[in-house]
Short mmCIF file of C-alpha atoms and ligand atoms in Angstrom, two decimals:
data_model
loop_
_atom_site.label_atom_id
_atom_site.label_comp_id
_atom_site.label_asym_id
_atom_site.label_seq_id
_atom_site.Cartn_x
_atom_site.Cartn_y
_atom_site.Cartn_z
CA MET I 481 109.20 137.20 13.70
CA SER I 482 107.39 139.88 11.71
CA ARG I 483 104.59 141.96 13.19
CA LEU I 484 102.26 140.38 10.62
CA CYS I 485 101.59 136.66 10.52
CA LEU I 486 99.75 134.56 7.92
CA GLY I 487 96.93 132.67 9.65
CA GLY I 488 96.28 129.13 8.49
CA ALA I 489 92.81 128.27 9.86
CA SER I 490 90.87 128.96 6.68
CA LEU I 491 93.73 127.53 4.57
CA GLY I 492 92.51 124.12 5.80
CA SER I 493 89.00 124.79 4.39
CA MET I 494 86.37 124.97 7.12
CA PRO I 495 83.10 125.69 5.32
CA THR I 496 80.91 125.69 8.43
CA THR I 497 83.29 127.84 10.48
CA PHE I 498 83.95 130.44 7.77
CA ALA I 499 80.86 129.93 5.57
CA TYR I 500 82.96 129.19 2.49
CA ALA I 501 85.25 126.40 1.33
CA VAL I 502 88.85 126.89 0.21
CA PRO I 503 90.15 124.62 -2.57
CA PRO I 504 93.64 123.18 -2.05
CA GLU I 505 95.08 125.05 -5.05
CA ASP I 506 94.10 128.42 -3.51
CA ALA I 507 95.71 127.42 -0.22
CA HIS I 508 98.89 126.23 -1.94
CA ALA I 509 99.10 129.41 -4.04
CA THR I 510 98.65 131.57 -0.92
CA VAL I 511 101.43 129.76 0.94
CA ARG I 512 103.71 130.01 -2.13
CA ALA I 513 103.02 133.76 -2.36
CA PHE I 514 103.87 133.99 1.33
CA PHE I 515 107.23 132.24 0.90
CA ASP I 516 107.98 134.38 -2.20
CA GLN I 517 107.94 137.68 -0.32
CA SER I 518 110.21 138.95 2.40
CA GLU I 519 108.15 141.26 4.62
CA ILE I 520 106.08 138.65 6.49
CA ASN I 521 108.13 135.74 7.85
CA PHE I 522 105.61 134.22 10.26
CA ILE I 523 102.91 131.60 9.55
CA ASP I 524 100.47 130.09 12.02
CA THR I 525 98.50 126.86 11.83
CA ALA I 526 97.11 124.14 14.13
CA ALA I 527 96.65 120.40 14.02
CA ILE I 528 92.87 120.81 14.14
CA TYR I 529 92.52 123.38 11.32
CA GLY I 530 90.48 121.76 8.58
CA TYR I 531 88.30 119.78 11.00
CA ASP I 532 84.76 121.08 10.71
CA GLU I 533 81.18 120.01 11.14
CA GLY I 534 80.63 117.05 8.83
CA GLN I 535 84.29 116.74 7.77
CA PRO I 536 86.20 114.91 10.53
CA GLU I 537 88.74 113.82 7.92
CA GLY I 538 89.72 117.50 7.67
CA PHE I 539 91.77 117.27 10.90
CA GLY I 540 95.33 118.24 9.85
CA GLU I 541 94.34 119.61 6.44
CA SER I 542 95.82 123.10 6.97
CA GLU I 543 99.12 121.51 8.04
CA ARG I 544 98.99 119.06 5.09
CA ARG I 545 98.52 121.94 2.62
CA ILE I 546 101.22 124.09 4.21
CA GLY I 547 103.46 121.02 4.52
CA GLN I 548 103.17 120.34 0.79
CA VAL I 549 104.60 123.78 0.00
CA VAL I 550 107.24 123.45 2.75
CA ARG I 551 108.36 120.21 1.08
CA GLU I 552 108.43 121.89 -2.37
CA ARG I 553 110.86 124.40 -0.84
CA GLY I 554 113.02 121.67 0.66
CA GLY I 555 111.98 122.55 4.22
CA LEU I 556 111.05 125.74 6.02
CA PRO I 557 113.02 128.44 4.15
CA PRO I 558 115.67 130.21 6.26
CA GLY I 559 114.32 133.17 8.18
CA PHE I 560 110.72 131.91 8.30
CA VAL I 561 108.97 131.04 11.56
CA LEU I 562 106.13 128.53 11.73
CA SER I 563 103.84 128.01 14.67
CA THR I 564 101.36 125.21 15.13
CA LYS I 565 99.14 124.03 17.95
CA ALA I 566 98.63 120.81 19.86
CA ASP I 567 94.96 119.87 19.85
CA ARG I 568 92.39 117.88 21.75
CA ALA I 569 90.80 114.84 20.16
CA PRO I 570 88.09 116.47 18.06
CA GLY I 571 84.56 115.48 18.91
CA ALA I 572 85.59 113.88 22.23
CA ASN I 573 87.48 116.92 23.59
CA ARG I 574 89.90 114.52 25.26
CA PHE I 575 93.30 116.15 25.89
CA ASP I 576 95.45 113.82 27.91
CA GLY I 577 99.17 113.29 27.39
CA GLU I 578 98.63 110.61 24.79
CA GLN I 579 96.46 112.94 22.71
CA ALA I 580 99.09 115.71 22.98
CA ARG I 581 101.76 113.28 21.76
CA ARG I 582 99.59 112.12 18.87
CA SER I 583 98.89 115.72 17.91
CA VAL I 584 102.56 116.80 17.95
CA GLU I 585 103.74 113.71 16.06
CA GLY I 586 101.00 114.28 13.49
CA SER I 587 102.10 117.91 13.04
CA ARG I 588 105.73 116.89 12.49
CA GLU I 589 104.65 114.38 9.88
CA ARG I 590 102.18 116.62 8.04
CA LEU I 591 104.49 119.64 8.04
CA GLY I 592 107.59 117.61 7.23
CA LEU I 593 109.47 119.23 10.14
CA GLU I 594 111.52 117.40 12.78
CA ARG I 595 111.63 120.45 15.03
CA LEU I 596 108.63 122.72 15.51
CA PRO I 597 109.62 126.37 16.13
CA ILE I 598 106.52 127.26 18.19
CA VAL I 599 103.76 124.98 19.50
CA TYR I 600 100.80 126.29 21.47
CA LEU I 601 98.56 124.38 23.83
CA HIS I 602 95.37 125.05 21.86
CA ASP I 603 91.86 125.93 23.04
CA PRO I 604 92.04 124.30 26.50
CA GLU I 605 88.67 125.90 27.27
CA TYR I 606 86.97 122.88 25.65
CA CYS I 607 88.76 120.40 27.88
CA SER I 608 89.01 119.28 31.48
CA TRP I 609 91.53 121.34 33.47
CA ASP I 610 92.62 118.27 35.43
CA GLU I 611 93.19 116.24 32.30
CA VAL I 612 95.28 118.99 30.66
CA VAL I 613 97.41 120.07 33.64
CA GLY I 614 97.35 116.93 35.80
CA PRO I 615 100.15 114.32 35.94
CA GLY I 616 100.67 112.77 32.50
CA GLY I 617 98.41 115.39 30.96
CA ALA I 618 98.82 117.36 27.75
CA LEU I 619 100.86 120.13 29.34
CA GLU I 620 103.41 117.75 30.87
CA ILE I 621 103.98 116.10 27.51
CA LEU I 622 104.35 119.43 25.69
CA ARG I 623 106.88 120.61 28.28
CA ARG I 624 108.82 117.38 27.80
CA TYR I 625 108.90 117.94 24.04
CA ARG I 626 110.29 121.42 24.68
CA GLN I 627 113.00 120.02 26.98
CA GLU I 628 113.96 117.59 24.23
CA GLY I 629 114.07 120.45 21.67
CA VAL I 630 111.33 118.99 19.45
CA ILE I 631 109.31 122.08 20.37
CA GLU I 632 111.53 125.17 20.45
CA HIS I 633 109.02 127.51 22.14
CA LEU I 634 105.84 126.67 24.02
CA GLY I 635 102.81 128.93 23.92
CA LEU I 636 99.20 129.12 25.03
CA ALA I 637 96.36 129.87 22.58
CA GLY I 638 92.68 130.12 23.25
CA GLY I 639 89.53 132.15 23.67
CA PRO I 640 87.76 133.03 26.93
CA ILE I 641 89.95 135.48 28.83
CA ASP I 642 89.21 134.11 32.30
CA VAL I 643 90.31 130.63 31.20
CA MET I 644 93.42 132.06 29.51
CA LEU I 645 94.40 133.95 32.68
CA ARG I 646 94.03 130.78 34.75
CA TYR I 647 96.34 128.87 32.39
CA LEU I 648 98.74 131.81 32.18
CA ASP I 649 99.25 131.59 35.95
CA LEU I 650 100.76 128.13 35.55
CA GLY I 651 103.87 129.87 34.13
CA GLY I 652 106.38 128.64 31.58
CA TRP I 653 104.70 130.18 28.52
CA GLU I 654 106.76 132.03 25.94
CA ALA I 655 103.93 133.26 23.71
CA VAL I 656 100.17 133.71 24.00
CA ILE I 657 97.52 133.96 21.28
CA SER I 658 94.18 135.60 21.87
CA HIS I 659 91.63 135.85 19.07
CA ASN I 660 88.69 138.05 18.06
CA ARG I 661 88.84 139.82 21.44
CA TYR I 662 91.07 142.74 20.57
CA THR I 663 89.54 144.40 17.54
CA LEU I 664 87.69 147.57 16.62
CA LEU I 665 84.56 145.84 18.01
CA ASP I 666 85.80 143.91 21.06
CA ARG I 667 88.44 144.87 23.64
CA SER I 668 87.88 142.13 26.19
CA ALA I 669 91.45 140.76 25.80
CA GLU I 670 92.85 143.85 27.53
CA PRO I 671 93.51 142.08 30.91
CA LEU I 672 95.34 139.26 29.12
CA ILE I 673 97.45 141.71 27.13
CA ARG I 674 98.41 143.49 30.35
CA ALA I 675 99.20 140.22 32.11
CA CYS I 676 101.47 139.08 29.26
CA GLN I 677 103.20 142.44 29.18
CA ALA I 678 103.85 142.29 32.93
CA ARG I 679 105.37 138.80 32.57
CA GLY I 680 107.42 139.54 29.44
CA ILE I 681 105.48 137.02 27.33
CA ALA I 682 105.01 137.65 23.60
CA MET I 683 101.34 138.52 23.08
CA ILE I 684 99.97 137.69 19.65
CA ASN I 685 96.64 139.01 18.43
CA ALA I 686 94.72 136.76 16.05
CA ALA I 687 91.70 137.63 13.91
CA PRO I 688 91.89 141.44 13.73
CA TYR I 689 88.95 141.31 11.29
CA GLY I 690 86.82 139.34 13.73
CA SER I 691 87.10 136.41 11.28
CA GLY I 692 86.19 138.55 8.25
CA MET I 693 83.47 141.16 8.86
CA LEU I 694 85.95 143.99 9.41
CA ALA I 695 87.80 143.13 6.17
CA LYS I 696 84.96 142.35 3.78
CA GLY I 697 82.49 144.76 5.41
CA PRO I 698 79.25 143.96 7.30
CA GLY I 699 77.25 144.18 4.06
CA ARG I 700 79.15 141.29 2.48
CA TYR I 701 80.03 139.18 5.52
CA ARG I 702 77.75 139.50 8.55
CA ARG I 703 79.74 137.11 10.71
CA TYR I 704 81.96 137.62 13.74
CA MET I 705 84.00 134.93 15.49
CA TYR I 706 82.76 132.10 13.24
CA GLN I 707 79.05 132.72 13.63
CA ASP I 708 76.34 135.11 12.52
CA ALA I 709 77.01 138.46 14.16
CA PRO I 710 74.27 139.86 16.42
CA ASP I 711 72.37 142.82 14.94
CA GLU I 712 73.87 145.32 17.38
CA MET I 713 77.36 144.28 16.29
CA VAL I 714 76.48 144.59 12.62
CA GLU I 715 75.11 148.07 13.35
CA ARG I 716 78.35 149.09 15.10
CA ALA I 717 80.42 147.66 12.25
CA THR I 718 78.30 149.59 9.76
CA ARG I 719 78.93 152.81 11.70
CA LEU I 720 82.67 152.09 11.68
CA GLU I 721 82.57 151.50 7.94
CA GLN I 722 80.76 154.79 7.37
CA ILE I 723 83.33 156.69 9.45
CA CYS I 724 86.14 155.10 7.43
CA GLN I 725 84.36 156.06 4.20
CA ARG I 726 84.10 159.68 5.39
CA HIS I 727 87.85 159.63 6.05
CA GLY I 728 88.44 158.04 2.63
CA VAL I 729 90.13 154.91 4.04
CA PRO I 730 89.19 151.20 3.94
CA LEU I 731 87.61 149.69 7.07
CA ALA I 732 90.11 146.81 6.69
CA ALA I 733 93.06 149.22 7.01
CA ALA I 734 91.68 150.62 10.27
CA ALA I 735 90.90 147.12 11.62
CA LEU I 736 94.38 145.86 10.81
CA GLN I 737 96.25 148.92 12.03
CA PHE I 738 94.21 149.00 15.26
CA SER I 739 96.19 145.87 16.15
CA LEU I 740 99.49 146.72 14.45
CA ARG I 741 99.81 150.13 16.11
CA ASP I 742 99.60 148.60 19.59
CA ARG I 743 103.25 148.06 20.50
CA ARG I 744 102.33 145.62 23.31
CA LEU I 745 101.45 143.08 20.61
CA ALA I 746 104.35 141.10 19.17
CA SER I 747 102.43 140.10 16.04
CA THR I 748 98.98 140.12 14.43
CA ILE I 749 97.67 136.98 12.70
CA VAL I 750 95.56 137.58 9.60
CA GLY I 751 93.66 134.80 7.83
CA MET I 752 94.07 134.86 4.03
CA THR I 753 93.17 132.29 1.39
CA LYS I 754 94.14 133.95 -1.89
CA PRO I 755 97.68 134.78 -3.05
CA GLN I 756 96.89 138.46 -3.73
CA ARG I 757 95.89 138.88 -0.07
CA ILE I 758 99.57 139.01 0.96
CA ARG I 759 100.16 142.15 -1.12
CA GLU I 760 96.76 143.61 -0.12
CA THR I 761 97.55 143.06 3.57
CA LEU I 762 100.90 144.81 3.26
CA GLU I 763 99.15 147.72 1.51
CA LEU I 764 96.46 147.90 4.21
CA ALA I 765 99.19 147.92 6.86
CA ARG I 766 100.88 150.88 5.12
CA THR I 767 97.76 152.92 4.27
CA PRO I 768 98.12 156.33 5.93
CA LEU I 769 95.33 156.88 8.47
CA PRO I 770 94.54 160.23 10.10
CA GLU I 771 95.13 160.29 13.87
CA SER I 772 91.61 161.67 14.41
CA LEU I 773 90.15 158.43 13.01
CA TRP I 774 90.89 156.43 16.17
CA ALA I 775 88.84 158.54 18.56
CA ALA I 776 85.95 158.58 16.09
CA LEU I 777 86.05 154.78 15.76
CA ASP I 778 86.30 154.27 19.53
CA ALA I 779 83.27 156.48 20.09
CA ALA I 780 81.21 154.77 17.38
CA ALA I 781 82.07 151.30 18.70
CA GLY I 782 81.20 152.24 22.29
CA PHE I 783 84.73 152.44 23.71
CA ALA I 784 85.09 156.19 24.17
N1 LIG J 1285 92.59 129.79 19.29
C1 LIG J 1285 93.51 130.26 18.45
O1 LIG J 1285 94.69 130.08 18.65
C2 LIG J 1285 93.08 131.02 17.22
C3 LIG J 1285 91.74 131.36 17.04
C4 LIG J 1285 91.39 132.08 15.92
C5 LIG J 1285 92.36 132.42 14.98
N2 LIG J 1285 93.65 132.03 15.15
C6 LIG J 1285 94.68 132.33 14.13
O2 LIG J 1285 94.47 133.61 13.62
C7 LIG J 1285 94.26 133.55 12.22
C8 LIG J 1285 93.37 134.68 11.78
O3 LIG J 1285 92.05 134.49 12.22
P1 LIG J 1285 90.84 134.32 11.22
O4 LIG J 1285 91.32 133.88 9.90
O5 LIG J 1285 89.85 133.47 11.91
O6 LIG J 1285 90.20 135.78 11.15
P2 LIG J 1285 90.65 137.19 10.53
O7 LIG J 1285 92.11 137.23 10.29
O8 LIG J 1285 90.05 138.23 11.41
O9 LIG J 1285 89.84 137.25 9.17
C9 LIG J 1285 90.08 136.41 8.11
C10 LIG J 1285 89.11 136.75 7.03
O10 LIG J 1285 89.45 138.04 6.52
C11 LIG J 1285 89.44 137.99 5.12
N3 LIG J 1285 90.45 138.89 4.58
C12 LIG J 1285 91.75 138.98 4.92
N4 LIG J 1285 92.37 139.93 4.20
C13 LIG J 1285 91.42 140.44 3.37
C14 LIG J 1285 91.44 141.43 2.38
N5 LIG J 1285 92.57 142.10 2.08
N6 LIG J 1285 90.29 141.71 1.71
C15 LIG J 1285 89.14 141.03 2.00
N7 LIG J 1285 89.07 140.07 2.92
C16 LIG J 1285 90.20 139.77 3.60
C17 LIG J 1285 89.78 136.58 4.73
O11 LIG J 1285 89.22 136.35 3.48
P3 LIG J 1285 89.80 135.38 2.34
O12 LIG J 1285 89.55 133.99 2.86
O13 LIG J 1285 88.91 135.73 1.20
O14 LIG J 1285 91.23 135.71 2.10
C18 LIG J 1285 89.10 135.81 5.86
O15 LIG J 1285 87.75 135.56 5.53
C19 LIG J 1285 93.73 132.14 11.98
O16 LIG J 1285 93.91 131.75 10.64
C20 LIG J 1285 94.59 131.37 12.94
O17 LIG J 1285 95.88 131.18 12.41
C21 LIG J 1285 94.03 131.36 16.27
#
């Protein structure tokens, strides 16, 4: 798969999580623009994307929107890779085997795909360890689906690094997603990146803009990881933006390339909800950045 990946969380419209809604026509147009180009061949979604405070019916909405365009194209076009995630029962956080089965079957139906190229066990940090990994739990069912070939590759996706490392130790993972924790402002995923590298597991970095602040700028979008950013973080982001301005480059280019230039990462997942974002992202990825920028950004963000 390509080193850039289109992220599908906001494509499902999650107005509380992202602080703006995304109409279906924008999502469809973005996915069409994605299938119409040839440089990014990787798209990521999850069963739960679209579920948000006050909109329980949103569960599956990102997959439904992506699935509509997949159907228009007569299936996943050759050469494209799609990943989705098996999810807990929203609200209840139940994640037993039955829930995993319901989630995977729902994904196949919504996406219109018999076989799912990559499925991640998603956000286990919200769930009981025993329920997920115990006999008849979510993990057992996902492994069975992989044996049967319904799931081609099984991955692990989630947040807190200590929880991710505990799950990683179970073995059998082919890909791992971490999010918001390896950016210009947060490096806490470093131990997970090292652990994946040591085990030969594809490490995928999601949310290089910290869910938006490092793309839109702290003046326009004062949020990090789906909530209001603390003042000290906004101050650091503002310093980073000023340094980029002095170097004559966009903050978004530095944020994106911080992830892309790290060869330990197999891919970087970027959330986009407008068709022009695909071209903009490719331009940001190609923007020449002076080598001296990185040390200046590290120092300003407190990582020197
Ligand atoms: N647990 C997990 O497995 C997990 C967790 C988090 C994320 N992820 C995956 O990673 C993906 C990316 O994460 P994310 O979407 O939360 O955060 P992100 O990629 O850090 O940021 C997305 C935000 O950046 C904005 N943006 C992107 N390109 C831009 C541009 N050229 N100019 C201005 N703004 C731009 C988007 O705005 P617009 O909406 O205006 O385009 C959106 O608000 C998710 O969609 C999901 O697939 C997985």
